[in-house]
Coordinates of C-alpha atoms in Angstrom, one line a residue:
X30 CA 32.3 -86.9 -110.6
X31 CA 32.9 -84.4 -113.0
X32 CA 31.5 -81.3 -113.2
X33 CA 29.9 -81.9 -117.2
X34 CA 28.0 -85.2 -115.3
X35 CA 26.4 -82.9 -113.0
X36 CA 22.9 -81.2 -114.2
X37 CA 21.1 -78.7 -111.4
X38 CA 17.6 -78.2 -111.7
X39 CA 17.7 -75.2 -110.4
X40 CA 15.8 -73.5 -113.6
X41 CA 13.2 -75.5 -113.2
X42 CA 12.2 -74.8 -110.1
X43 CA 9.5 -72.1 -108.7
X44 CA 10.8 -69.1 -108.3
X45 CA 11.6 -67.2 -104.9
X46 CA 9.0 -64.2 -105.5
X47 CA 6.5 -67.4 -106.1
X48 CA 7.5 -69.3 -102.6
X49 CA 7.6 -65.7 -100.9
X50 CA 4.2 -65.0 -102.0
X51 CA 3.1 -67.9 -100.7
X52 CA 4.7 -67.4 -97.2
X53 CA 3.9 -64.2 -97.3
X54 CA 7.3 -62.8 -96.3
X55 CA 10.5 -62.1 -97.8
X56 CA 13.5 -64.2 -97.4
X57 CA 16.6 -62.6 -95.4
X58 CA 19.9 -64.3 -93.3
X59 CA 20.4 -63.1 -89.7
X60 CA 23.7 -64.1 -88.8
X61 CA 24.5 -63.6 -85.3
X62 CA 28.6 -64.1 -84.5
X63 CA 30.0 -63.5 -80.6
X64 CA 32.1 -65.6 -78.5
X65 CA 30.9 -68.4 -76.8
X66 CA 27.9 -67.5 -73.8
X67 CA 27.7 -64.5 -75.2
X68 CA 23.6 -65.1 -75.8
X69 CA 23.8 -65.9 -79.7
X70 CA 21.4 -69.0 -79.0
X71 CA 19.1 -67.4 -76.7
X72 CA 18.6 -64.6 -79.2
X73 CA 17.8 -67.1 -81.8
X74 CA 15.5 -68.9 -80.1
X75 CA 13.4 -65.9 -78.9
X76 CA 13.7 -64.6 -82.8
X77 CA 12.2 -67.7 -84.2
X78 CA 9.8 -67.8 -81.7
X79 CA 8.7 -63.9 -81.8
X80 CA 9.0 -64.5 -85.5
X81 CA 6.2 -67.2 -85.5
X82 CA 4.0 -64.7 -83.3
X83 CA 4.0 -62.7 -86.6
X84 CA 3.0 -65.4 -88.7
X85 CA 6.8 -66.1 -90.3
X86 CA 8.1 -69.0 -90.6
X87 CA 12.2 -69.1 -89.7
X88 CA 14.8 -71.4 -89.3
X89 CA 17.5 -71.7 -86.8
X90 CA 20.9 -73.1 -87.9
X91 CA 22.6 -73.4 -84.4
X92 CA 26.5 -73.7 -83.9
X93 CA 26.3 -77.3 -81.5
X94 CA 23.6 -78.0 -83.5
X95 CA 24.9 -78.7 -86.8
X96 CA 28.7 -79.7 -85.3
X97 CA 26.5 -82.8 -84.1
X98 CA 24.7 -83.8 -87.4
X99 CA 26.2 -82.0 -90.8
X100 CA 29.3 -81.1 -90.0
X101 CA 30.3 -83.5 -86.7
X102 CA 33.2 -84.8 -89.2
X103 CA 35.1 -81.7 -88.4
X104 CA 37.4 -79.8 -85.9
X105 CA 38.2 -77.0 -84.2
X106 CA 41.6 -76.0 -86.1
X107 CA 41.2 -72.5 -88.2
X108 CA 40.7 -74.5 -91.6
X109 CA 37.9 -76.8 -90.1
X110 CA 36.3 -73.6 -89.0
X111 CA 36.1 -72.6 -92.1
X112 CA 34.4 -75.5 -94.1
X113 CA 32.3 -75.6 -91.0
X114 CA 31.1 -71.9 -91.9
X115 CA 31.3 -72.5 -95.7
X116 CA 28.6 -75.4 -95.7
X117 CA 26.8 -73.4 -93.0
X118 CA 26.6 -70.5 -95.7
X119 CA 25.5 -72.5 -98.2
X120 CA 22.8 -74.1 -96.3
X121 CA 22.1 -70.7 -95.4
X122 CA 22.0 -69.5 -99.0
X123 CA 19.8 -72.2 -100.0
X124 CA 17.2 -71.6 -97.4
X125 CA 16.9 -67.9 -97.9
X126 CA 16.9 -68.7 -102.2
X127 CA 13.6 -70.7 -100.9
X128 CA 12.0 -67.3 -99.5
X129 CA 12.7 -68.5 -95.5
X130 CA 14.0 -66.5 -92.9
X131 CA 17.3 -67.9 -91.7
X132 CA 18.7 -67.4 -88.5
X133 CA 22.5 -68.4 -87.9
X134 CA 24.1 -68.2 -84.6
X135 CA 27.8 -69.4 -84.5
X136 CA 31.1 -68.3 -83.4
X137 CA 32.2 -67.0 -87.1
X138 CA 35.6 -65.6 -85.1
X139 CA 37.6 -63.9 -87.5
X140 CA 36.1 -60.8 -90.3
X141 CA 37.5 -63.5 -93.4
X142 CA 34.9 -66.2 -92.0
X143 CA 32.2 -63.7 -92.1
X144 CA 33.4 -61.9 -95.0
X145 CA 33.2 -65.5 -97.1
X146 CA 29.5 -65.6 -95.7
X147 CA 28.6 -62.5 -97.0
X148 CA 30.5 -63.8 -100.0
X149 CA 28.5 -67.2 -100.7
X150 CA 24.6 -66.0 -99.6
X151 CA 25.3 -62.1 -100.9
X152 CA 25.4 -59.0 -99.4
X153 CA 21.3 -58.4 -99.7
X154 CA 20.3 -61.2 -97.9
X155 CA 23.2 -61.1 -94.6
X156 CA 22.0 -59.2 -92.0
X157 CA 25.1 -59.4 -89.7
X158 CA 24.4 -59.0 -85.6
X159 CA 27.1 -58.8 -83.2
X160 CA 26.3 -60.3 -79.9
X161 CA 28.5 -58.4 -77.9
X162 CA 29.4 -59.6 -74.8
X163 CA 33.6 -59.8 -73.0
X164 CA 35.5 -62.7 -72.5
X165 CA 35.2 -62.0 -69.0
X166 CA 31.6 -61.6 -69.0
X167 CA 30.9 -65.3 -70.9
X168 CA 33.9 -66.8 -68.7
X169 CA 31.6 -65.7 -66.0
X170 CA 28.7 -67.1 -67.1
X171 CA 29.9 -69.9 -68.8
X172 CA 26.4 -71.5 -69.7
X173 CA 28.1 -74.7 -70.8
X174 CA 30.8 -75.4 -68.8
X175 CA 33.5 -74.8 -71.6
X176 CA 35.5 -71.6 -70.1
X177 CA 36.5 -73.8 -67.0
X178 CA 37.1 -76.8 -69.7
X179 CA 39.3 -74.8 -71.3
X180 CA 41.1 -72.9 -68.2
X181 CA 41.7 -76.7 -67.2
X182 CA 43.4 -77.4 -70.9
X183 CA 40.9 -79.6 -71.7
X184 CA 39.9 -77.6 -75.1
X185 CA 42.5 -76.3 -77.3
X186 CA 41.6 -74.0 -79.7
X187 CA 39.4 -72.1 -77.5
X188 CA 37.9 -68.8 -79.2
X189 CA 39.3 -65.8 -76.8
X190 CA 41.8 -67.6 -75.2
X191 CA 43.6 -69.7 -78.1
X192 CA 42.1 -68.3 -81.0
X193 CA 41.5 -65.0 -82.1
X194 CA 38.3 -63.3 -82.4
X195 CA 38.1 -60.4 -84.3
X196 CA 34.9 -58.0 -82.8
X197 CA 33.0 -57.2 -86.3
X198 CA 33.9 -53.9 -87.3
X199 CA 30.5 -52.8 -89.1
X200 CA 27.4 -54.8 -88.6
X201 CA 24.1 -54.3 -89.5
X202 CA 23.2 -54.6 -85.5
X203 CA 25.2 -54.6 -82.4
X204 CA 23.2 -56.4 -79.1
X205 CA 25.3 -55.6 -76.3
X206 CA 24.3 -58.5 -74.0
X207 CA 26.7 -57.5 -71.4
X208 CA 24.7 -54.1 -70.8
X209 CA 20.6 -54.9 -71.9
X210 CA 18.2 -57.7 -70.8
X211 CA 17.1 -60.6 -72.7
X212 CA 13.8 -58.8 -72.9
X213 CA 15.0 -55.6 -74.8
X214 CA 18.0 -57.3 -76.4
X215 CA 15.1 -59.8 -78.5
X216 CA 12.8 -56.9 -78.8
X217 CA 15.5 -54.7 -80.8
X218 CA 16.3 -57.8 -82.8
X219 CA 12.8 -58.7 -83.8
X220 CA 11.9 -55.2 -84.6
X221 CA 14.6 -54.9 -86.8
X222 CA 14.5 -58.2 -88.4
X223 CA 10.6 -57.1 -89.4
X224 CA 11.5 -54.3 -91.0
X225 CA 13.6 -56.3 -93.4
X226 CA 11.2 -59.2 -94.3
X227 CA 7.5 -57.6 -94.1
X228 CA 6.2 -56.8 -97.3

């Protein structure tokens, strides 16, 4: 369709200020990147949940999550990636335009991926955490069976083997998962994520 046929609404719509007042939080996008096992997830969860002990409401978008529903139609190669994190960010940007705290946990391998995040929901709302963990560490632990997968050449395209990841080289946070508990690694998280959406 063309774009002169297409009319947002957008003006007319309330406000963010209006729908943050009325959760009673600010908005902000927590976007947590790391290689695969290396606790992205699990963070996420505990956020959302430690979140709602606080009386805010959050939203997880999970990697596996939306590859099953929004985005199953795509692959693996480096351009698939990217739509896949494009309509992720958008989703994203819609969310936190609505006054909700957004938590994203995927991959996001390479700095352009992130970079076009930061890009599409803007620079005050992205909150980018590293989940640092090795490739060795997450091949050991391999949580869902897709390090021995791919060691058997049964995934291509694998992120740390096949494809590059490129360790963020600034983030807002850095949770080294290899080196703290689940325990402290959440409690760092959550304290800083308060400090960004409490009035």
């Amino acid at each position: 369709m063309p774009a002169e046929n297409i009319h947002p609404v957008t003006t007319h719509l309330l406000g963010r200020s209006e729908k943050e007042d009325m959760l009673g939080h600010e908005g902000a996008v927590f976007w947590l990147c790391g290689l695969s096992g290396s606790g992205k997830s699990t963070l996420a969860v505990e956020l959302e949940k430690k979140l709602a002990d606080q009386a805010i409401h959050s939203i997880v978008l999970d990697g596996d999550n939306l590859r099953s529903t929004l985005n199953k139609d795509l692959g693996f190669s480096e351009d698939d990636r990217e739509e896949n994190l494009r309509r992720v960010s958008e989703v994203a940007k819609l969310l936190v335009g609505n006054g909700e705290v957004v938590i994203v946990s995927f991959i996001t391998p390479l700095d352009k991926f992130r970079e076009q995040a930061k890009s599409i929901i803007g620079s005050v709302d992205y909150f980018e955490v590293y989940v640092q963990a090795s490739f060795e560490t997450c091949r050991k632990r391999d949580v869902k069976g897709l390090y021995a997968k791919a060691s058997e050449g049964k995934i291509s395209d694998f992120t740390g083997k096949d494809s590059a990841f490129e360790p963020p080289s600034s983030p807002w946070l850095t949770i080294d998962t290899e080196n703290e508990g689940l325990d402290k690694s959440s409690d760092r998280l959550l304290q800083a994520a308060l400090k960004e959406v409490r009035y």
